[in-house]
Protein backbone atom coordinates (compact mmCIF):
# COMPACT_ATOMS: atom_id res chain seq x y z
CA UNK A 1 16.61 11.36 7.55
CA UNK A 2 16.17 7.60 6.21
CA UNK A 3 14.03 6.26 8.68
CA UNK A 4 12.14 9.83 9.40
CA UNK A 5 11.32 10.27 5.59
CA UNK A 6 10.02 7.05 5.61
CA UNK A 7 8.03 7.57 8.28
CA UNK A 8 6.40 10.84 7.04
CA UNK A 9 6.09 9.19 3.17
CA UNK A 10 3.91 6.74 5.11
CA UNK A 11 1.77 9.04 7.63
CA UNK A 12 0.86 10.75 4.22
CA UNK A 13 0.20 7.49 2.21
CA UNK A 14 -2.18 6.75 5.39
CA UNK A 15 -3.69 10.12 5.28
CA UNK A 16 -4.91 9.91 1.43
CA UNK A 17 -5.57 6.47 1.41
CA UNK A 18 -2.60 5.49 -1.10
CA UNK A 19 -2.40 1.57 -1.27
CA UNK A 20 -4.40 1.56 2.15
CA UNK A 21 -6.97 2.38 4.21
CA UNK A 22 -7.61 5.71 5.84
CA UNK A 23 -6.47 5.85 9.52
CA UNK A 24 -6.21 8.42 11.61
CA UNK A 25 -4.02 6.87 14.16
CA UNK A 26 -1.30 5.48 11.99
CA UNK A 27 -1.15 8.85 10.51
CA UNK A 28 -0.27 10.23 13.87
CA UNK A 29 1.93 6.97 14.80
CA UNK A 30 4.02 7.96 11.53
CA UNK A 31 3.86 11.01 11.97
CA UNK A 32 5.49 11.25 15.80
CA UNK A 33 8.35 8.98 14.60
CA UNK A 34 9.03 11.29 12.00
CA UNK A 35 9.56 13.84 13.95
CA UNK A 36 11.46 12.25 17.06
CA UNK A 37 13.58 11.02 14.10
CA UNK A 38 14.29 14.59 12.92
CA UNK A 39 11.77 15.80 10.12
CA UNK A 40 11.43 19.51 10.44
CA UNK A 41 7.60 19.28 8.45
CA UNK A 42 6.27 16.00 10.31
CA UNK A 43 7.08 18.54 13.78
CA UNK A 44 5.47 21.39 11.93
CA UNK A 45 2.40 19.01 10.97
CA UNK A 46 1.84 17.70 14.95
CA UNK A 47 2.13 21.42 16.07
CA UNK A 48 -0.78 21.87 13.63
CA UNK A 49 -2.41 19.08 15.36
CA UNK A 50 -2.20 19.95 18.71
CA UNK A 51 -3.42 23.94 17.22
CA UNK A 52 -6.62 22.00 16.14
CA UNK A 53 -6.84 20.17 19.60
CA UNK A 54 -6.37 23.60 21.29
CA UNK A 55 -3.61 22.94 22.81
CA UNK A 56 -1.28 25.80 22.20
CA UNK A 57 1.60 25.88 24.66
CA UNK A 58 2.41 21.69 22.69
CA UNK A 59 2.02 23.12 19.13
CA UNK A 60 4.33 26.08 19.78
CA UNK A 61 6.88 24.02 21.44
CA UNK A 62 6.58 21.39 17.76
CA UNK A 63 7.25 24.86 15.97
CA UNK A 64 10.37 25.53 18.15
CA UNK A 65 11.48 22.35 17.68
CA UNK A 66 10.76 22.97 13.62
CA UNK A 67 12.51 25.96 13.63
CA UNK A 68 15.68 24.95 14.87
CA UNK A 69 16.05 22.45 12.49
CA UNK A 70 15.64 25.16 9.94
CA UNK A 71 12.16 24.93 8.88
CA UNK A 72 11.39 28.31 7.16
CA UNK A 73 7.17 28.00 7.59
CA UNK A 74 7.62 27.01 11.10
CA UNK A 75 9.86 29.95 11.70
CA UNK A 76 7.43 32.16 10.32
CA UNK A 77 4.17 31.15 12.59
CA UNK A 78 6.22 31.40 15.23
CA UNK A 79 7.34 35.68 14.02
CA UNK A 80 3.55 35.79 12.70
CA UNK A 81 2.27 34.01 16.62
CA UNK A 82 4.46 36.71 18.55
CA UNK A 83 3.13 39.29 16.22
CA UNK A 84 -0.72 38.42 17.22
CA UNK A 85 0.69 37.81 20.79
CA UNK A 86 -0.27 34.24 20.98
CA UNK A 87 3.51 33.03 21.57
CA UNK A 88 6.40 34.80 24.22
């Protein structure tokens, strides 16, 4: 996960404003290369995106995508979405 963790250390450095400025869009720059590079939370944190965009059918296909790599939270909104109905 070299390159991914980097990538999601510095999507959260741009989200707080650690050692730079605030910005929104190299949060989600950092944060998509984290997760086409393989980090299970950075895939969890765009299907939380795209939940707050309303666009469902992406963010449960980021959870999917979380949960077989093993991400426990990401397994469990899936369970909790099929429970509600939300997700098939």
């Amino acid at each position: 996960l070299g390159n991914a963790e980097a990538h999601f250390k510095l999507a959260g450095l741009y989200h707080e404003g650690h050692g730079v400025e605030k910005d929104r869009g190299k949060v989600m720059y950092h944060t998509e290369e984290a997760a086409i590079g393989g980090h299970p939370i950075a895939r969890r944190n765009l299907a939380w995106h795209e939940s707050k965009n309303n666009d469902a059918e992406r963010a449960v296909k980021h959870l999917i995508v979380a949960a077989g790599q093993g991400h426990d939270l990401s397994i469990k909104m899936l369970m909790d979405g099929f429970k509600k109905g939300v997700v098939s």
